[in-house]
Amino acid sequence: MRRDPDPDRRVDRGGMVEITEKPSVGRRAVASGLIRLEESTVEAIKNGEVEKGDVLTVARVAAIQAVKETPRQIPMCHPIPITGVEVAFELLPDRIRATVAVTSVGKTGVEMEALSGVSAALLNVWDMVKSREKDETGNYPTTMVDEIRVVEKRKGKAGESFCPGSSSSSNGDPNGGHRRANDGSSRR
Amino acid sequence: MRRDPDPDRRVDRGGMVEITEKPSVGRRAVASGLIRLEESTVEAIKNGEVEKGDVLTVARVAAIQAVKETPRQIPMCHPIPITGVEVAFELLPDRIRATVAVTSVGKTGVEMEALSGVSAALLNVWDMVKSREKDETGNYPTTMVDEIRVVEKRKGKAGESFCPGSSSSSNGDPNGGHRRANDGSSRR
Amino acid sequence: MRRDPDPDRRVDRGGMVEITEKPSVGRRAVASGLIRLEESTVEAIKNGEVEKGDVLTVARVAAIQAVKETPRQIPMCHPIPITGVEVAFELLPDRIRATVAVTSVGKTGVEMEALSGVSAALLNVWDMVKSREKDETGNYPTTMVDEIRVVEKRKGKAGESFCPGSSSSSNGDPNGGHRRANDGSSRR
Amino acid sequence: MRRDPDPDRRVDRGGMVEITEKPSVGRRAVASGLIRLEESTVEAIKNGEVEKGDVLTVARVAAIQAVKETPRQIPMCHPIPITGVEVAFELLPDRIRATVAVTSVGKTGVEMEALSGVSAALLNVWDMVKSREKDETGNYPTTMVDEIRVVEKRKGKAGESFCPGSSSSSNGDPNGGHRRANDGSSRR
Amino acid sequence: MRRDPDPDRRVDRGGMVEITEKPSVGRRAVASGLIRLEESTVEAIKNGEVEKGDVLTVARVAAIQAVKETPRQIPMCHPIPITGVEVAFELLPDRIRATVAVTSVGKTGVEMEALSGVSAALLNVWDMVKSREKDETGNYPTTMVDEIRVVEKRKGKAGESFCPGSSSSSNGDPNGGHRRANDGSSRR
Amino acid sequence: MRRDPDPDRRVDRGGMVEITEKPSVGRRAVASGLIRLEESTVEAIKNGEVEKGDVLTVARVAAIQAVKETPRQIPMCHPIPITGVEVAFELLPDRIRATVAVTSVGKTGVEMEALSGVSAALLNVWDMVKSREKDETGNYPTTMVDEIRVVEKRKGKAGESFCPGSSSSSNGDPNGGHRRANDGSSRR
């Protein structure tokens, strides 16, 4: 390579973290978040009265797609072979909570994937009920996406390829969410 | 078309809202949201000490890409010719607020685009500072994405194609955000 | 440009058809197709008993996404500002027919978009019921996607921007599908 | 996680099937389908007279891309490391048959990938010959995509990573297509 | 919006350039570039002897796709309604020159689209002939992509929507490439 | 499969190279290229005076995204689990050189990924400084992307999964780039 002997040249570096030599192990992360809505909107969702269709199924499909798209939405994320996505919704009087659990067998964690899924689920709920949430000026006095967080993160030991706790600690029992990862080094 | 005279057939419908006959007018929407972080993390971002690189520039690029990807992340959204995206960050002691303003000349509003941009900006901040936010178990005791909302939405009158207020009410002055859209029919 | 005077140089050309000077007018195309299934599978879909979820809503979302992705799946297709997508399903004893209507205001027709939507709808039905359609060897003795065709295509006159017939001839009445386009020059 | 003690809350679930603990083995699936065309159109393709270019090469490229895009077009499909795609065309007097063979080493089958490839190949043939297939009204009296089906599906045994039969049973001999998968549990 | 009165807060801005109020006019840009190859490789391409298939058709399809993908590959680019793409190749003894012409009717220029197309065309030529260009160590002593530049850029006047010169100055006559744009303000 | 006994049928084949039975080993490739710019533009980049923002960070993000998008931009490329991307820039008086190093553990090389990353980095530099590089006619007398080449390619032995030389021969010392791959069979 022809090098230029210019003493002024500046080298600028950076990039996607090198994980080549990390072992592939089972991974699981669960994230959740909520969207605040008018009570009448939650009722309409419950009763299947929303004009644009089945709100929670559309949001679930969008969440699954968003999990798989994570390395495109978050540039520094590695492409990861996702092996499972579970999406759950809880309908409360004035809000809906979405919980997304993601599993993988790979070299890095999947919490960003779970967070992307939650965010997409909630934004799709919003999109489906826009006409019910707008006030007379076209704005949204109530609607807000809130409390998006990681509620659980685990990984298997090196050499194992199974995904720990993928069945016992389902995201259907979000109280289980505060259990800690079993390994402090679970870096992405 | 060969019709089947089965009396039991059931028809199921739905889809993306028809906007063919709506006029193309200037549109603008602003959304904001925040991510709660350790104070030391905000300091590190301010001082350019984050190992993975320039946090706010990466988040800004990702937000712009997410705005453009909105019709892929939100299935019922129409493809919209985006004409401008502005991304601003405010660094507060224990959190960062992202504000995204989107303009377009089109047949439907751009608030979902602005919300997608905010969500992507905040998730990318999270991704860039993961190693600073994790506790010894690999979890995130502090980090949370919060208060994602639409702070402004406007549109021009039919026949006009300019974008109202795109300069006077910049998202740099978020107090301006509570002004209402000038037209109650601003449906998407 | 430095030209090489080599007498042997060969020039090879081709590309995406030039439509710059064509007028933007309202467009509408409807396509349909069917998937042959076990009768028990159609029953299970009707009764909401399919394990993977709501088959027709997932297929509808996928069809809408496929309509928007057409210029990526079909390289010679131009990007088109889709303004509406309607997806309908008819459940017959041993098959399901999907019909997709697409509207746009643009310089070229949308029949490839409608065909892509139908194809995606049917493949997604297949994917959702795979476990019910497989025989003991893992193969699909019954399942087949068939009769994907354009059933209607229209466009407005130059100077008009509305979409003709978008309401009166809904795809819910597929008998209307054999009406011809009103303009023989409706090239893409 | 702050739980809301609302007795009315409803939990809604569903998602992408969990395959974390399934072994990675060699996989192969072959699908085929056909497009009905005017005889003069098939002749023109054979003779390289189609204005938009080399029909079969464009269709082949599009099919390969569609195979790789399958998890985006079919939301419940897992991302799969495709290791080979073979696309073949048979030109018959009034139709063209496309056959797509896909191989992978992974945790789930690749028949949806093969089906997506066939569908994309056929729709791209259609797109390339639109001007030849349209009647004076702009419609398509002859053109139809038909008989899209899985003609072969195989997988290796757990522990093996090779792909069975990838050479001996090429898709050039579609009669081989009716052989059954060697393992009834070949679920995706 | 709850404002935090922290005197230390820092605001960081930036984004995609605002073009809402620019007129939509006809646009055209042409870019070219070349790939240096072994003479035997160029011969093999000319003679249709490359194992992976028809090199120039694959490269042309990839170029067209890349033109349409430009706003995703170049984050600050606006989405643009492309109305035509023409791809030409010149085969010289030791290199191939690709020329890509892009037309649009829009608010900003299309030179980045043309450059993306050229780059994709050349990288795809490389990919198709890798086995012929590698030396015994697996490296590429000869292969190099070079001289990617904009050779022509034009736009119509505001109020006109036609595309200037789209026929008279075809990219088949690259000598025409040095003509200047007719308007110094042709900013993107 | 219903076979048609037409003696005239023609079979046309081709596709993505079969790599199912190749071992997964550590891979590394480095590519570089340069963009020629006005000296004043390089100065402005160095001094952070470019209006559109931080040129090198935007280019780095775009390069990383392009590396991951390679199988979509280059149809015959297999999807590859990228495990690291490093992007470096050298600022010389009248040009900027970009170097992209890509690592993976997979069945085929990553040189096309590295080349795609370099190309995207350079085109994004161009896009960020367009207004500084244009002359009064809107054209680019100086700007040119040049010398895109593979400067290093390595792979591990079958059975090993580590990535050879990923630390000792960093792309910060491009003189190391001329070392040959250690295995002549490193085909993709």
Tab-separated table of C-alpha atoms in Angstrom, chain F:
chain	number	residue	atom	x	y	z
F	1	MET	CA	-44.546	-33.359	-10.353
F	2	ARG	CA	-46.341	-33.349	-13.625
F	3	ARG	CA	-43.569	-33.445	-16.209
F	4	ASP	CA	-44.141	-32.089	-19.631
F	5	PRO	CA	-42.666	-34.325	-22.287
F	6	ASP	CA	-41.853	-31.412	-24.529
F	7	PRO	CA	-38.586	-32.151	-26.274
F	8	ASP	CA	-37.961	-28.461	-26.639
F	9	ARG	CA	-37.818	-27.578	-23.017
F	10	ARG	CA	-34.660	-25.818	-21.990
F	11	VAL	CA	-33.174	-25.908	-18.553
F	12	ASP	CA	-31.410	-22.854	-17.293
F	13	ARG	CA	-29.463	-22.969	-14.040
F	14	GLY	CA	-27.235	-21.044	-11.708
F	15	GLY	CA	-27.257	-19.642	-8.218
F	16	MET	CA	-25.383	-19.003	-5.015
F	17	VAL	CA	-22.347	-21.232	-4.509
F	18	GLU	CA	-22.968	-24.260	-2.262
F	19	ILE	CA	-20.870	-24.009	0.938
F	20	THR	CA	-22.833	-26.298	3.258
F	21	GLU	CA	-19.984	-28.718	3.819
F	22	LYS	CA	-17.202	-26.181	4.284
F	23	PRO	CA	-15.967	-25.841	7.864
F	24	SER	CA	-16.679	-22.759	9.922
F	25	VAL	CA	-13.363	-21.094	10.728
F	26	GLY	CA	-12.167	-17.683	11.831
F	27	ARG	CA	-11.965	-15.226	8.948
F	28	ARG	CA	-10.517	-11.775	8.578
F	29	ALA	CA	-10.284	-9.419	5.615
F	30	VAL	CA	-9.115	-5.839	5.346
F	31	ALA	CA	-9.898	-3.508	2.468
F	32	SER	CA	-9.001	0.095	1.834
F	33	GLY	CA	-9.709	2.901	-0.592
F	34	LEU	CA	-9.510	6.653	-0.828
F	35	ILE	CA	-11.482	9.711	-1.786
F	36	ARG	CA	-9.755	12.680	-3.451
F	37	LEU	CA	-10.971	16.016	-2.075
F	38	GLU	CA	-10.156	19.711	-2.146
F	39	GLU	CA	-7.462	20.494	0.416
F	40	SER	CA	-9.811	22.979	2.050
F	41	THR	CA	-12.358	20.221	2.511
F	42	VAL	CA	-9.902	17.943	4.286
F	43	GLU	CA	-8.999	20.882	6.517
F	44	ALA	CA	-12.658	21.500	7.323
F	45	ILE	CA	-13.146	17.857	8.239
F	46	LYS	CA	-10.071	17.948	10.482
F	47	ASN	CA	-11.326	21.083	12.192
F	48	GLY	CA	-14.903	19.910	12.618
F	49	GLU	CA	-16.221	22.717	10.456
F	50	VAL	CA	-18.445	20.715	8.120
F	51	GLU	CA	-22.034	21.946	8.323
F	52	LYS	CA	-23.688	18.544	8.068
F	53	GLY	CA	-21.877	17.243	11.147
F	54	ASP	CA	-19.115	14.877	12.156
F	55	VAL	CA	-18.024	13.474	8.798
F	56	LEU	CA	-15.891	10.574	9.969
F	57	THR	CA	-18.344	9.292	12.569
F	58	VAL	CA	-21.189	9.287	10.083
F	59	ALA	CA	-18.962	7.518	7.554
F	60	ARG	CA	-17.909	4.951	10.152
F	61	VAL	CA	-21.501	4.151	11.119
F	62	ALA	CA	-22.442	3.830	7.456
F	63	ALA	CA	-19.474	1.533	6.799
F	64	ILE	CA	-20.469	-0.790	9.626
F	65	GLN	CA	-24.041	-0.921	8.350
F	66	ALA	CA	-22.803	-1.633	4.822
F	67	VAL	CA	-20.658	-4.515	6.041
F	68	LYS	CA	-23.744	-6.107	7.567
F	69	GLU	CA	-25.836	-5.385	4.437
F	70	THR	CA	-23.369	-7.022	2.037
F	71	PRO	CA	-25.520	-10.076	1.185
F	72	ARG	CA	-28.299	-7.717	0.151
F	73	GLN	CA	-26.110	-5.492	-2.000
F	74	ILE	CA	-24.183	-8.362	-3.564
F	75	PRO	CA	-26.737	-11.006	-4.513
F	76	MET	CA	-24.386	-13.975	-4.709
F	77	CYS	CA	-22.933	-13.348	-1.213
F	78	HIS	CA	-23.955	-15.664	1.600
F	79	PRO	CA	-25.277	-14.243	4.861
F	80	ILE	CA	-22.329	-14.298	7.272
F	81	PRO	CA	-22.259	-13.877	11.065
F	82	ILE	CA	-20.006	-10.820	11.333
F	83	THR	CA	-18.168	-10.732	14.653
F	84	GLY	CA	-16.257	-7.490	14.366
F	85	VAL	CA	-15.770	-4.418	12.200
F	86	GLU	CA	-13.028	-1.843	12.617
F	87	VAL	CA	-12.998	1.348	10.564
F	88	ALA	CA	-9.997	3.671	10.355
F	89	PHE	CA	-9.414	6.910	8.471
F	90	GLU	CA	-6.173	8.610	7.472
F	91	LEU	CA	-6.446	12.287	6.576
F	92	LEU	CA	-3.876	13.331	3.977
F	93	PRO	CA	-3.659	16.823	2.503
F	94	ASP	CA	-5.795	16.129	-0.538
F	95	ARG	CA	-7.503	12.875	0.258
F	96	ILE	CA	-8.829	10.566	2.954
F	97	ARG	CA	-8.078	6.886	3.078
F	98	ALA	CA	-10.603	4.521	4.692
F	99	THR	CA	-9.607	1.081	5.905
F	100	VAL	CA	-12.179	-1.476	7.042
F	101	ALA	CA	-11.317	-4.747	8.782
F	102	VAL	CA	-13.994	-7.409	9.128
F	103	THR	CA	-13.906	-10.602	11.182
F	104	SER	CA	-16.248	-13.555	11.172
F	105	VAL	CA	-16.416	-17.211	12.051
F	106	GLY	CA	-17.946	-18.773	8.996
F	107	LYS	CA	-17.809	-20.905	5.904
F	108	THR	CA	-16.628	-18.261	3.468
F	109	GLY	CA	-14.391	-15.207	3.339
F	110	VAL	CA	-15.338	-11.673	4.247
F	111	GLU	CA	-13.471	-9.631	1.649
F	112	MET	CA	-16.660	-8.513	-0.104
F	113	GLU	CA	-17.917	-7.290	3.263
F	114	ALA	CA	-14.729	-5.286	3.813
F	115	LEU	CA	-14.927	-3.842	0.298
F	116	SER	CA	-18.567	-2.853	0.797
F	117	GLY	CA	-17.647	-1.132	4.022
F	118	VAL	CA	-14.860	0.876	2.378
F	119	SER	CA	-17.092	1.894	-0.490
F	120	ALA	CA	-19.862	3.040	1.869
F	121	ALA	CA	-17.405	4.961	4.061
F	122	LEU	CA	-16.039	6.889	1.090
F	123	LEU	CA	-19.423	7.644	-0.479
F	124	ASN	CA	-20.628	8.945	2.875
F	125	VAL	CA	-17.627	11.250	3.162
F	126	TRP	CA	-18.580	12.556	-0.278
F	127	ASP	CA	-22.197	13.068	0.735
F	128	MET	CA	-21.235	14.995	3.859
F	129	VAL	CA	-19.029	17.485	1.991
F	130	LYS	CA	-20.982	17.915	-1.233
F	131	SER	CA	-21.527	21.626	-0.841
F	132	ARG	CA	-17.771	22.171	-0.397
F	133	GLU	CA	-16.740	20.070	-3.379
F	134	LYS	CA	-19.176	21.382	-5.985
F	135	ASP	CA	-18.092	24.052	-8.428
F	136	GLU	CA	-20.353	26.876	-9.552
F	137	THR	CA	-22.045	24.531	-12.048
F	138	GLY	CA	-22.980	21.976	-9.423
F	139	ASN	CA	-20.394	19.455	-10.541
F	140	TYR	CA	-17.410	17.889	-8.790
F	141	PRO	CA	-14.130	18.713	-10.546
F	142	THR	CA	-11.937	17.143	-7.858
F	143	THR	CA	-13.910	14.510	-6.011
F	144	MET	CA	-13.168	10.916	-6.932
F	145	VAL	CA	-13.254	7.557	-5.146
F	146	ASP	CA	-10.175	5.545	-5.976
F	147	GLU	CA	-8.009	2.511	-5.254
F	148	ILE	CA	-10.537	0.305	-3.490
F	149	ARG	CA	-8.742	-2.963	-2.903
F	150	VAL	CA	-8.293	-5.906	-0.565
F	151	VAL	CA	-5.169	-5.410	1.524
F	152	GLU	CA	-5.286	-8.477	3.730
F	153	LYS	CA	-7.142	-11.762	3.905
F	154	ARG	CA	-6.684	-14.598	6.373
F	155	LYS	CA	-8.451	-17.589	7.734
F	156	GLY	CA	-7.972	-20.101	10.521
F	157	LYS	CA	-7.472	-23.807	10.030
F	158	ALA	CA	-10.438	-26.137	9.903
F	159	GLY	CA	-11.271	-27.170	13.453
F	160	GLU	CA	-10.032	-23.942	14.915
F	161	SER	CA	-12.591	-21.281	15.387
F	162	PHE	CA	-10.349	-18.410	16.253
F	163	CYS	CA	-9.618	-15.534	14.015
F	164	PRO	CA	-5.931	-15.392	13.101
F	165	GLY	CA	-4.043	-12.194	13.605
F	166	SER	CA	-7.002	-10.150	14.638
F	167	SER	CA	-4.950	-8.287	17.168
F	168	SER	CA	-1.306	-8.317	16.055
F	169	SER	CA	-1.899	-7.110	12.524
F	170	SER	CA	-4.321	-4.335	13.125
F	171	ASN	CA	-5.406	-2.184	10.263
F	172	GLY	CA	-3.778	0.725	11.993
F	173	ASP	CA	-0.585	-0.446	10.366
F	174	PRO	CA	-1.626	-0.803	6.793
F	175	ASN	CA	1.908	-1.791	5.820
F	176	GLY	CA	0.926	-5.132	7.186
F	177	GLY	CA	-1.692	-5.297	4.529
F	178	HIS	CA	0.407	-7.003	1.935
F	179	ARG	CA	0.886	-10.187	3.870
F	180	ARG	CA	-0.762	-13.002	2.055
F	181	ALA	CA	-3.566	-15.205	3.217
F	182	ASN	CA	-2.178	-18.368	4.756
F	183	ASP	CA	-4.263	-20.674	2.669
F	184	GLY	CA	-4.622	-20.609	-1.061
F	185	SER	CA	-7.991	-22.272	-0.981
F	186	SER	CA	-9.662	-19.411	0.786
F	187	ARG	CA	-12.512	-19.268	-1.622
F	188	ARG	CA	-15.732	-17.729	-0.827
